[in-house]
Tab-separated table of N, CA and C and ligand atoms in Angstrom:
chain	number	residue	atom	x	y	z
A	1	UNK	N	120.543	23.163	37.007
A	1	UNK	CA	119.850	21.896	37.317
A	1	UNK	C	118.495	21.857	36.592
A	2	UNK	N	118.326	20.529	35.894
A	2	UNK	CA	117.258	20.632	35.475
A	2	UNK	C	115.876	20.436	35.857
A	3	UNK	N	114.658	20.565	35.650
A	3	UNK	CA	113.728	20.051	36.821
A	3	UNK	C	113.853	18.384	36.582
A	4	UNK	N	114.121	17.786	35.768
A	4	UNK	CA	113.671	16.571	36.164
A	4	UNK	C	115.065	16.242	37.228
A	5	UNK	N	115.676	16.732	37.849
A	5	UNK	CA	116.906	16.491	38.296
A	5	UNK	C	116.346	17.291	39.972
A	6	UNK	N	115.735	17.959	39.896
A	6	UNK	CA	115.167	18.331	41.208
A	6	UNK	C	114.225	17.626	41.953
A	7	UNK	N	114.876	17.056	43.237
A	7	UNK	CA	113.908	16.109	43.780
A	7	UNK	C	113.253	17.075	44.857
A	8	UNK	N	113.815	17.785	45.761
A	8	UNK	CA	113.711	18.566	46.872
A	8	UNK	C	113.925	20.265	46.600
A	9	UNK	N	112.747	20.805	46.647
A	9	UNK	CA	112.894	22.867	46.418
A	9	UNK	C	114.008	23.078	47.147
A	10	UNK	N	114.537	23.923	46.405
A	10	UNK	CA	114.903	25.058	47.775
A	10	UNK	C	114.172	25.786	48.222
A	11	UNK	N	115.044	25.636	49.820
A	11	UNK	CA	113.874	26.626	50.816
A	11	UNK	C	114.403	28.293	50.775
A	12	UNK	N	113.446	29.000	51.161
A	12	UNK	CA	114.494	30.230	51.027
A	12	UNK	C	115.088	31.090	52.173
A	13	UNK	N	114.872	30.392	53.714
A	13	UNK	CA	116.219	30.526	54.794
A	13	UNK	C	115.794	29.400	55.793
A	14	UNK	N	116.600	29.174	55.968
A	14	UNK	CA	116.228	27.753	57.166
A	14	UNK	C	117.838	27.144	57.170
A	15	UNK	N	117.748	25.942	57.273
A	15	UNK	CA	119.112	24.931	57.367
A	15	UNK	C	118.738	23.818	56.482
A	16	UNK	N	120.001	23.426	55.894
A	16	UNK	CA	119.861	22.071	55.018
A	16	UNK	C	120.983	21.154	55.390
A	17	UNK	N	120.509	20.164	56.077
A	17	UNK	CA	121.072	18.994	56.090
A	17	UNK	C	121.410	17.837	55.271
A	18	UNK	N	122.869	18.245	54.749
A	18	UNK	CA	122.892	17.745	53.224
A	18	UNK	C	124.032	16.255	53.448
A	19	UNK	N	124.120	15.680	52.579
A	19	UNK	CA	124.631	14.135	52.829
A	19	UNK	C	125.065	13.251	54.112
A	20	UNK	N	123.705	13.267	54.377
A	20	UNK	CA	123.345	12.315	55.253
A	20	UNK	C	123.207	10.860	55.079
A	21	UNK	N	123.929	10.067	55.444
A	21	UNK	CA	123.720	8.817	55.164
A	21	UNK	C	122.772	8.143	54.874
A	22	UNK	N	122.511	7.689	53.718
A	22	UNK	CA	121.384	7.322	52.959
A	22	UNK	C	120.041	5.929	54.369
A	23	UNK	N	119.582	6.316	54.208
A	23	UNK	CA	117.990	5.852	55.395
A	23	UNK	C	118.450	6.265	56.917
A	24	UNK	N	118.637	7.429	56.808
A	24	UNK	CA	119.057	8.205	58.113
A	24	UNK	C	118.353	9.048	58.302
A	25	UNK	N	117.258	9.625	57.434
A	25	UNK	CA	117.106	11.133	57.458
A	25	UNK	C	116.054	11.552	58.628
A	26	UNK	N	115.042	10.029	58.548
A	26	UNK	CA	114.139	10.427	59.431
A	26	UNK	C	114.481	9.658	60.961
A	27	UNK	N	115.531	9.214	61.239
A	27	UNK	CA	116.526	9.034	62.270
A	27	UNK	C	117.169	10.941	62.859
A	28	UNK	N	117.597	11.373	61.610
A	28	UNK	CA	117.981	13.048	61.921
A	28	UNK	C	117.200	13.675	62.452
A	29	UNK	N	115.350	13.787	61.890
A	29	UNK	CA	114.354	14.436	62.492
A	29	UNK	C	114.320	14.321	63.994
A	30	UNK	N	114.419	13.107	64.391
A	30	UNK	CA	113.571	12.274	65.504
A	30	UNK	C	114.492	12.777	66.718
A	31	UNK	N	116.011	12.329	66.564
A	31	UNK	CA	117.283	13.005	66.997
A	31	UNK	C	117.371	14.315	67.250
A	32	UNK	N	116.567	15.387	66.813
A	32	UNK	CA	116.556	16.621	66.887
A	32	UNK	C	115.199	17.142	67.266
A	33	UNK	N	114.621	15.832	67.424
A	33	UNK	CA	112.311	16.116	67.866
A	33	UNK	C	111.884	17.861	67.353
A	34	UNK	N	112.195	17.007	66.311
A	34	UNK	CA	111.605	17.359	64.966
A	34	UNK	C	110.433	16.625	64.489
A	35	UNK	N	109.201	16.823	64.426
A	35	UNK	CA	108.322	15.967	63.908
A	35	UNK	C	107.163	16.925	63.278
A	36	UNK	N	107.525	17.690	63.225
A	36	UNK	CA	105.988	18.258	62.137
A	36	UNK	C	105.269	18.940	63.214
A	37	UNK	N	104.857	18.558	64.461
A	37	UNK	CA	103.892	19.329	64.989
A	37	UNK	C	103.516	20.748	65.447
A	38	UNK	N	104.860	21.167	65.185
A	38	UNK	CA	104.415	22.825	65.777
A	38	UNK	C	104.571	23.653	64.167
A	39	UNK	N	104.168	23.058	63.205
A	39	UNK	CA	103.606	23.571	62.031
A	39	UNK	C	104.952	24.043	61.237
A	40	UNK	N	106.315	23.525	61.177
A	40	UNK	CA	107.602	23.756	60.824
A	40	UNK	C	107.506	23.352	59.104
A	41	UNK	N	108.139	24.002	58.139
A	41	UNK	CA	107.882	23.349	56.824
A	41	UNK	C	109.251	21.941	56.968
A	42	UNK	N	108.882	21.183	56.263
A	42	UNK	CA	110.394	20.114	56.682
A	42	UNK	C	109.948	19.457	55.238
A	43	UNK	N	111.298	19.689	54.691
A	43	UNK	CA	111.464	18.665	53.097
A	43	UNK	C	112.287	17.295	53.638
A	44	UNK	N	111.937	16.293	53.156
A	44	UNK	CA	113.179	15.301	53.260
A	44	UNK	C	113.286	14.671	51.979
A	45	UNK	N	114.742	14.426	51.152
A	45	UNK	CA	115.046	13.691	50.334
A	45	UNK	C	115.757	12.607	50.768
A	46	UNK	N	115.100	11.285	50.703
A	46	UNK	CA	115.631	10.118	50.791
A	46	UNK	C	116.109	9.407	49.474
A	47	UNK	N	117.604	8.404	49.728
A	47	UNK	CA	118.183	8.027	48.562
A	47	UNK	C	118.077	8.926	46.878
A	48	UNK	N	118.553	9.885	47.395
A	48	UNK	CA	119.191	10.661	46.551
A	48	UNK	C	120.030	10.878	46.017
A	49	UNK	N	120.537	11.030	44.408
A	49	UNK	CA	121.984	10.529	43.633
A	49	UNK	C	122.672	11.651	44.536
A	50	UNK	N	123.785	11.164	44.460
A	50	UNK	CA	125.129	12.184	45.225
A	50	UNK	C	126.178	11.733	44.821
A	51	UNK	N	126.747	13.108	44.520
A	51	UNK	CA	128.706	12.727	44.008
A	51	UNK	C	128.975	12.054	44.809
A	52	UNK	N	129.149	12.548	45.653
A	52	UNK	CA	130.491	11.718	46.555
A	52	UNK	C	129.863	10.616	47.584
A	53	UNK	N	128.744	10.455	47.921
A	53	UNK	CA	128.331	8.799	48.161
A	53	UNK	C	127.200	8.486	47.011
A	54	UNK	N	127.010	7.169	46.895
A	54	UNK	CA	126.370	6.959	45.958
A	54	UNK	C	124.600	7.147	46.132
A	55	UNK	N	124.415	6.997	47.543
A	55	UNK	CA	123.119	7.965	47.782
A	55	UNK	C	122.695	9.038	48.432
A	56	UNK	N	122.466	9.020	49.288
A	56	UNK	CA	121.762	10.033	50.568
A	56	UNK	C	120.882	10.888	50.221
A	57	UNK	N	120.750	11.249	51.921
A	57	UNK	CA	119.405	11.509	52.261
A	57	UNK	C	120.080	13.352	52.668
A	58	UNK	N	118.336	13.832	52.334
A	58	UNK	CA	118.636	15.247	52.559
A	58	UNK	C	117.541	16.002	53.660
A	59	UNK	N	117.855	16.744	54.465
A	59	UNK	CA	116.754	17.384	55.908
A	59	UNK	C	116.952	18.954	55.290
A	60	UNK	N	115.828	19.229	55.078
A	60	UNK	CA	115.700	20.617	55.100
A	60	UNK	C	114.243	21.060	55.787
A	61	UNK	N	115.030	22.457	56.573
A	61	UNK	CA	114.052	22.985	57.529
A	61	UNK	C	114.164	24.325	56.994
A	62	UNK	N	112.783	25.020	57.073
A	62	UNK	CA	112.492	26.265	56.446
A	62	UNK	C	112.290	27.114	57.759
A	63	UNK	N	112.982	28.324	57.717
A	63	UNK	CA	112.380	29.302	59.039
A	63	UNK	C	113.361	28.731	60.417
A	64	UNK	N	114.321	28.145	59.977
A	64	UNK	CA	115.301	27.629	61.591
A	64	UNK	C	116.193	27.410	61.347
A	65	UNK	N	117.438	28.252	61.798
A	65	UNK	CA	118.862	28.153	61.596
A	65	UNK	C	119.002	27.294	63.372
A	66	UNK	N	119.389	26.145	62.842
A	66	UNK	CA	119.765	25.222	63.972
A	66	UNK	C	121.413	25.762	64.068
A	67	UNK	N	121.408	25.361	65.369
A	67	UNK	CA	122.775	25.913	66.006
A	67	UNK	C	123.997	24.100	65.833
A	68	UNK	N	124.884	24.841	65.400
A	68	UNK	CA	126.239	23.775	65.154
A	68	UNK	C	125.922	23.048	66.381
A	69	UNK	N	125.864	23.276	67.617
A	69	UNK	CA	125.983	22.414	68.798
A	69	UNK	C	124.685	21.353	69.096
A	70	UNK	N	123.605	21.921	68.246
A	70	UNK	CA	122.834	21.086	68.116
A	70	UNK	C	122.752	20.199	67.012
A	71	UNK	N	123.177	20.360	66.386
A	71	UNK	CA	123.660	19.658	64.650
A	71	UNK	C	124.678	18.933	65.193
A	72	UNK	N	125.400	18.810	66.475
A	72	UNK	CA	126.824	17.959	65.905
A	72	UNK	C	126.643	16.553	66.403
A	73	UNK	N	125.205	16.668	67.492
A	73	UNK	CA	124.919	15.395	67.712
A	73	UNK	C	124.332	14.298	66.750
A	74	UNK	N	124.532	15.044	65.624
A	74	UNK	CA	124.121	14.063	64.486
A	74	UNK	C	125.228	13.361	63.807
A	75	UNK	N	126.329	13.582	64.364
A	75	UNK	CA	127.639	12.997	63.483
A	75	UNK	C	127.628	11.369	64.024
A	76	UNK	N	126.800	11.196	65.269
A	76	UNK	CA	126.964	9.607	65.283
A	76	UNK	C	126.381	8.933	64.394
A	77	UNK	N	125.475	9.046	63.764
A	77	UNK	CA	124.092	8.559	62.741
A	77	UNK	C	124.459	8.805	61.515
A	78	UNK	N	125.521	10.426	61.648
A	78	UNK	CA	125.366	11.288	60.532
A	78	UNK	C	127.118	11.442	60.061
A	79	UNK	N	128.163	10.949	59.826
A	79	UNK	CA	129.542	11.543	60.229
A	79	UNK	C	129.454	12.327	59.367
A	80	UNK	N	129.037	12.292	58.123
A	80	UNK	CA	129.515	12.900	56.609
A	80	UNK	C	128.347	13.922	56.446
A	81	UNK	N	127.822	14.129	57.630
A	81	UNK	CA	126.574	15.299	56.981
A	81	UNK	C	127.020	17.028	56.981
A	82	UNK	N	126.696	17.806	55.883
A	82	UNK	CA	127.397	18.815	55.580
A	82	UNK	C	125.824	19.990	56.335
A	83	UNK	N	126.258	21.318	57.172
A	83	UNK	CA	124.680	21.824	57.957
A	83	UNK	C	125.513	23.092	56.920
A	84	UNK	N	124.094	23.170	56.119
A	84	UNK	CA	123.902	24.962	55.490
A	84	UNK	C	123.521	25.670	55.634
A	85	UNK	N	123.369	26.724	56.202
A	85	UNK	CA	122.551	27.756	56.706
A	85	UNK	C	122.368	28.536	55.619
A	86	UNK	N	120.966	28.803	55.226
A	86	UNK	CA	120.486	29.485	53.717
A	86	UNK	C	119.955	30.643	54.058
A	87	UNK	N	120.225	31.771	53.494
A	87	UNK	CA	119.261	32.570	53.771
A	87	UNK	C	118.732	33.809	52.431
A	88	UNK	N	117.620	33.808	52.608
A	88	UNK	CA	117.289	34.867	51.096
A	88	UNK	C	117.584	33.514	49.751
A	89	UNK	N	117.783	32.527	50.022
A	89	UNK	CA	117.780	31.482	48.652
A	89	UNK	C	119.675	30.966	48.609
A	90	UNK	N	120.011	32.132	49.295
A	90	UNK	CA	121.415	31.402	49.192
A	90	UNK	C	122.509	31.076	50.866
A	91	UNK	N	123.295	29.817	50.025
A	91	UNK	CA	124.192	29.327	51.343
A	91	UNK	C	124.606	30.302	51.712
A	92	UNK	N	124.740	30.689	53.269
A	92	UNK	CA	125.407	31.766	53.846
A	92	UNK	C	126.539	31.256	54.735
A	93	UNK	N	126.260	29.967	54.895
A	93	UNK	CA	127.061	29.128	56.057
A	93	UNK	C	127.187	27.949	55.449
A	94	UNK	N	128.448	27.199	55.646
A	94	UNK	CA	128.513	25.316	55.236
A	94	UNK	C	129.178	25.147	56.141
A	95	UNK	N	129.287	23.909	56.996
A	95	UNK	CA	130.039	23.110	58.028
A	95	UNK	C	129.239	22.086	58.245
A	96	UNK	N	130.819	21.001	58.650
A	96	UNK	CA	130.492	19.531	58.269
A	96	UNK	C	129.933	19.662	60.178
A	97	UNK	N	129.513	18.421	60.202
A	97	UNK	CA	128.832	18.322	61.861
A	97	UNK	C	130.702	17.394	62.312
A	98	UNK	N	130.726	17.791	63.737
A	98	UNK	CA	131.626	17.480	64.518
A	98	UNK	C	131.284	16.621	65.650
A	99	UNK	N	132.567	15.493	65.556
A	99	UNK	CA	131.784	14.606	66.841
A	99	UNK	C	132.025	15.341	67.920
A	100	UNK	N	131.345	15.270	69.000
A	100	UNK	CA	131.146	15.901	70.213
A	100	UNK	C	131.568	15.011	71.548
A	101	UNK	N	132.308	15.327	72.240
A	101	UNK	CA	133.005	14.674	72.937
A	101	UNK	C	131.844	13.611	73.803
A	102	UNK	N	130.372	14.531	73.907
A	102	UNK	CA	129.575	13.423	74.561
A	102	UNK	C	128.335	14.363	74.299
A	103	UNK	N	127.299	13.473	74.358
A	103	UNK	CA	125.707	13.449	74.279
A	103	UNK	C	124.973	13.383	74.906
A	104	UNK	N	124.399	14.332	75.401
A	104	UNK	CA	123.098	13.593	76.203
A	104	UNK	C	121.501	14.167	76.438
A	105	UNK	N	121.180	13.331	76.818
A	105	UNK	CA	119.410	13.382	76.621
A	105	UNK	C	118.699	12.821	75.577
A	106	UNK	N	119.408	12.686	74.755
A	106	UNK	CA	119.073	12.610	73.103
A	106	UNK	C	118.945	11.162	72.862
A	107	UNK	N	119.777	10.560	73.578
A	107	UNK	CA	119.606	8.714	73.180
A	107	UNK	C	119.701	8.272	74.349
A	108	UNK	N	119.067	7.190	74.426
A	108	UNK	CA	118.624	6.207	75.248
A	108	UNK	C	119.595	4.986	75.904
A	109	UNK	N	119.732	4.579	77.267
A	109	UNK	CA	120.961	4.094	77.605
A	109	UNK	C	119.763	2.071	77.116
A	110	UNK	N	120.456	1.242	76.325
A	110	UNK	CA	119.497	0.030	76.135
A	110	UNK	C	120.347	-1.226	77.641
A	111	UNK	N	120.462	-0.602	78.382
A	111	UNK	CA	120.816	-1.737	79.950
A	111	UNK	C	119.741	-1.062	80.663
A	112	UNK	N	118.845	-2.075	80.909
A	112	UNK	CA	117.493	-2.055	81.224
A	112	UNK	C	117.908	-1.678	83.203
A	113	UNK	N	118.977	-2.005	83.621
A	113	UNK	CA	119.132	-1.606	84.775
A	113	UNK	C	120.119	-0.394	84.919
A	114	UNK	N	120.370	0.029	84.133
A	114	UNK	CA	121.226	1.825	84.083
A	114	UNK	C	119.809	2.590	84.875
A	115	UNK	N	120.248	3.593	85.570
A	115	UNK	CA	120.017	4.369	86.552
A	115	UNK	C	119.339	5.241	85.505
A	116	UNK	N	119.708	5.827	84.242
A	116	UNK	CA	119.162	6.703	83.234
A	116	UNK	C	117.848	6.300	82.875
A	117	UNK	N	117.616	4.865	82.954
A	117	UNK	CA	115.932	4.555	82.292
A	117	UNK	C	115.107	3.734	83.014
A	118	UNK	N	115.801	4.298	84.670
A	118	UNK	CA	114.823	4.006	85.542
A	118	UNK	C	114.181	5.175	85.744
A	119	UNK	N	113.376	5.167	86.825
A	119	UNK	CA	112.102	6.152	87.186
A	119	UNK	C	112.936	7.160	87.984
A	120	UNK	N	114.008	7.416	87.354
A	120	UNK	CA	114.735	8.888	88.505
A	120	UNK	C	114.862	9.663	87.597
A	121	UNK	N	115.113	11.115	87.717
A	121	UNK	CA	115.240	12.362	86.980
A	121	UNK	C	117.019	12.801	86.856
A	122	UNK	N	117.197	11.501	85.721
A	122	UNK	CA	118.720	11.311	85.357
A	122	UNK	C	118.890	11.468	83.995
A	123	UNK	N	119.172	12.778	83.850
A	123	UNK	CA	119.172	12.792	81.915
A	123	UNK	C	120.590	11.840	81.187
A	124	UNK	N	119.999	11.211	80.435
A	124	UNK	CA	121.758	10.014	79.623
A	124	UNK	C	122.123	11.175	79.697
A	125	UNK	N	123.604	10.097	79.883
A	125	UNK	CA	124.976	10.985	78.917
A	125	UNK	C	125.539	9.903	78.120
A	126	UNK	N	126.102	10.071	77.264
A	126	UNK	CA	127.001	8.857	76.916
A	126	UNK	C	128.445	9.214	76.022
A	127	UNK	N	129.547	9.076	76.189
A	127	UNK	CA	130.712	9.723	75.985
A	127	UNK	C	131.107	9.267	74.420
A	128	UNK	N	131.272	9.873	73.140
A	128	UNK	CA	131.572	9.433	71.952
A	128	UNK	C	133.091	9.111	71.814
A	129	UNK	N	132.885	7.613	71.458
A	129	UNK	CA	134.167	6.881	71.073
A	129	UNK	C	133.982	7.011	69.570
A	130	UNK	N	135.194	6.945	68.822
A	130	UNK	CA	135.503	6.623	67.721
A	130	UNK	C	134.729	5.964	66.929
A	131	UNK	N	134.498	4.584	67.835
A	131	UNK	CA	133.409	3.737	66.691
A	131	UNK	C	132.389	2.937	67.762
A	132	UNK	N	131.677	4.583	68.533
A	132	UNK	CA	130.199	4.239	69.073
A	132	UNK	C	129.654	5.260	70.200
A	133	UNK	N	129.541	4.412	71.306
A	133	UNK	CA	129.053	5.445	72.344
A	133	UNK	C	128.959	4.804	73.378
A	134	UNK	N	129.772	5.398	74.792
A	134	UNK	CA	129.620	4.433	76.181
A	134	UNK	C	128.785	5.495	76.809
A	135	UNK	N	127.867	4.879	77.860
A	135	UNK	CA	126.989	5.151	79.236
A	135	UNK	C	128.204	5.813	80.193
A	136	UNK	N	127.592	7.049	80.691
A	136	UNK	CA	128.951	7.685	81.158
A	136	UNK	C	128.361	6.766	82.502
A	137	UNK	N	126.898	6.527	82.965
A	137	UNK	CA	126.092	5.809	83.932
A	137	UNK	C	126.745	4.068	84.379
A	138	UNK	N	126.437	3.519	83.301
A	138	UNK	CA	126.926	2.388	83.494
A	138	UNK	C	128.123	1.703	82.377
A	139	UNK	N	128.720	2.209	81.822
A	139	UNK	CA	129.574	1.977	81.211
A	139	UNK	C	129.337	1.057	79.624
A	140	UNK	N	127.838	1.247	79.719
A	140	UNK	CA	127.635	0.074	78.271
A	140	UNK	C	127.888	0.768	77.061
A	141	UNK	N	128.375	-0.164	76.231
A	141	UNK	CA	129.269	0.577	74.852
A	141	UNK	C	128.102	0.428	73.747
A	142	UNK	N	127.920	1.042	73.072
A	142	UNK	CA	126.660	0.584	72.097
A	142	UNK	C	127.971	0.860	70.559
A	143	UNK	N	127.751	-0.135	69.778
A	143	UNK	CA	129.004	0.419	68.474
A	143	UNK	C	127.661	0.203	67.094
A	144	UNK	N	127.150	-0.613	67.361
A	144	UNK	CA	126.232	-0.744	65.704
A	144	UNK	C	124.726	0.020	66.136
A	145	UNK	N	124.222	0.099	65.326
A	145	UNK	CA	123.066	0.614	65.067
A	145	UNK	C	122.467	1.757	65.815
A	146	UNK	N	123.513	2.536	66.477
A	146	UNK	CA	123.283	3.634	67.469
A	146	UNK	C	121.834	4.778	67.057
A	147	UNK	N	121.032	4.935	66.231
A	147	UNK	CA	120.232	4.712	65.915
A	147	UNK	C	119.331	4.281	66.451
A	148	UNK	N	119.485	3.589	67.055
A	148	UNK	CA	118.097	2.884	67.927
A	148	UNK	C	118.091	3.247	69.019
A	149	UNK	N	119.183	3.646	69.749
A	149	UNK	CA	118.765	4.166	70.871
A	149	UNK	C	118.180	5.873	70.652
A	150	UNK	N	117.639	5.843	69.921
A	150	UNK	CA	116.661	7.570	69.859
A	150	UNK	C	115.874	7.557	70.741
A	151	UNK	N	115.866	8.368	71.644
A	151	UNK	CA	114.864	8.339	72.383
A	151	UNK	C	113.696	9.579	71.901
A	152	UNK	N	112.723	9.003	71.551
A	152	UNK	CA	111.499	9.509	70.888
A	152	UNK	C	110.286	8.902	71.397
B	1	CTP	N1	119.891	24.430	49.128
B	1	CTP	C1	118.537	24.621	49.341
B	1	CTP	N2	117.991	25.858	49.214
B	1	CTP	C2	118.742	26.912	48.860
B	1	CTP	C3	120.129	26.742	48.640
B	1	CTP	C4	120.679	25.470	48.780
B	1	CTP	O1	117.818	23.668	49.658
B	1	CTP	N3	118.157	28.101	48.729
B	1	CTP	C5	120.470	23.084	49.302
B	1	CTP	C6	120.996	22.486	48.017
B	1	CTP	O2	119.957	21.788	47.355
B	1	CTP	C7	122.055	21.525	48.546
B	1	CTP	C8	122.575	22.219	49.798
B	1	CTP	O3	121.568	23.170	50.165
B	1	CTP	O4	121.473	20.291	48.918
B	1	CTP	C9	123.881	22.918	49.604
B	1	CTP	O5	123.768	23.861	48.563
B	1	CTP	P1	125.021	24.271	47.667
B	1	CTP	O6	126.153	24.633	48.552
B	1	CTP	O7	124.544	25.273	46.680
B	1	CTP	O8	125.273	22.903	46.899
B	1	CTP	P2	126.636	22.139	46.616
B	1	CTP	O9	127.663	23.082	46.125
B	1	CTP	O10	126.301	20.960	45.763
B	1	CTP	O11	127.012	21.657	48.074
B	1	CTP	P3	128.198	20.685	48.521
B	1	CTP	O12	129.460	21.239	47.939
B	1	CTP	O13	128.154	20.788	50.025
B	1	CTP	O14	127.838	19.312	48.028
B	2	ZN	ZN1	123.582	3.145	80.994
């Protein structure tokens, strides 16, 4: 690779979150409260050429091998994202993220009268369908922009 072809270093052990759906990436951070503050190195490549989609976005974390079970809650945001575990400069691990039968804590139920985002100590759940996510609470289906319900 050449440098003008390098948008993002490699790190030399951490995890790389590689084809991620292009303006997702800092949706991935937020999803995983990830934000910079406890002094973590974090690269992100946004709209980045890629074989096999025509852009995406890339998460790399230096110093943290995230665990598959925490990576797989990214397949709603994320279906096609590939988690690498690097270590010493090279891949030691590749696997695609897996949908997970259900989620919770992580996103936000948007029915302003669900029991989850009232004032009780009710962590979401919400059960992954095919094409979205129901309130295991109140049954609301969210299918587009799931994304927004991040709770951050
Ligand atoms: N990577 C990195 N630091 C390293 C090694 C790899 O940041 N020390 C990144 C690469 O830039 C790439 C991803 O990890 O985004 C996967 O690396 P690799 O498997 O070498 O690349 P590809 O073969 O292109 O991966 P794939 O087949 O999954 O597209
Ligand atoms: Zn609900």
């Amino acid at each position: 690779m050449t440098d003008k072809e390098l948008r993002v270093s490699k790190i030399r052990s951490g995890t790389v979150i590689d084809h991620v759906r292009a303006g997702q990436a800092l949706n991935v951070l937020s999803m995983l409260g990830i934000d910079g503050s406890s002094g973590e190195e974090i690269s992100v490549g946004m709209n980045v050429p890629s074989d096999a989609l025509a852009r995406k976005d890339v998460v790399k974390v230096e110093g943290r091998e995230l665990s598959q079970d925490e990576l797989d809650v990214l397949s709603v945001i994320a279906p096609d994202a590939t988690v690498n575990i690097v270590r010493d400069y090279d891949v030691v691990e590749k696997n695609r993220v897996e949908r997970p039968d259900r989620v919770t804590g992580v996103l936000a139920c948007p029915n302003r009268n669900c029991i989850t985002t009232a004032d009780e100590p009710v962590e979401s759940a919400f059960a992954v369908l095919r094409d979205g996510v129901r309130c295991e609470y109140c049954e609301t289906i969210v299918r587009e922009d799931i994304a927004s319900l991040i709770d951050g």
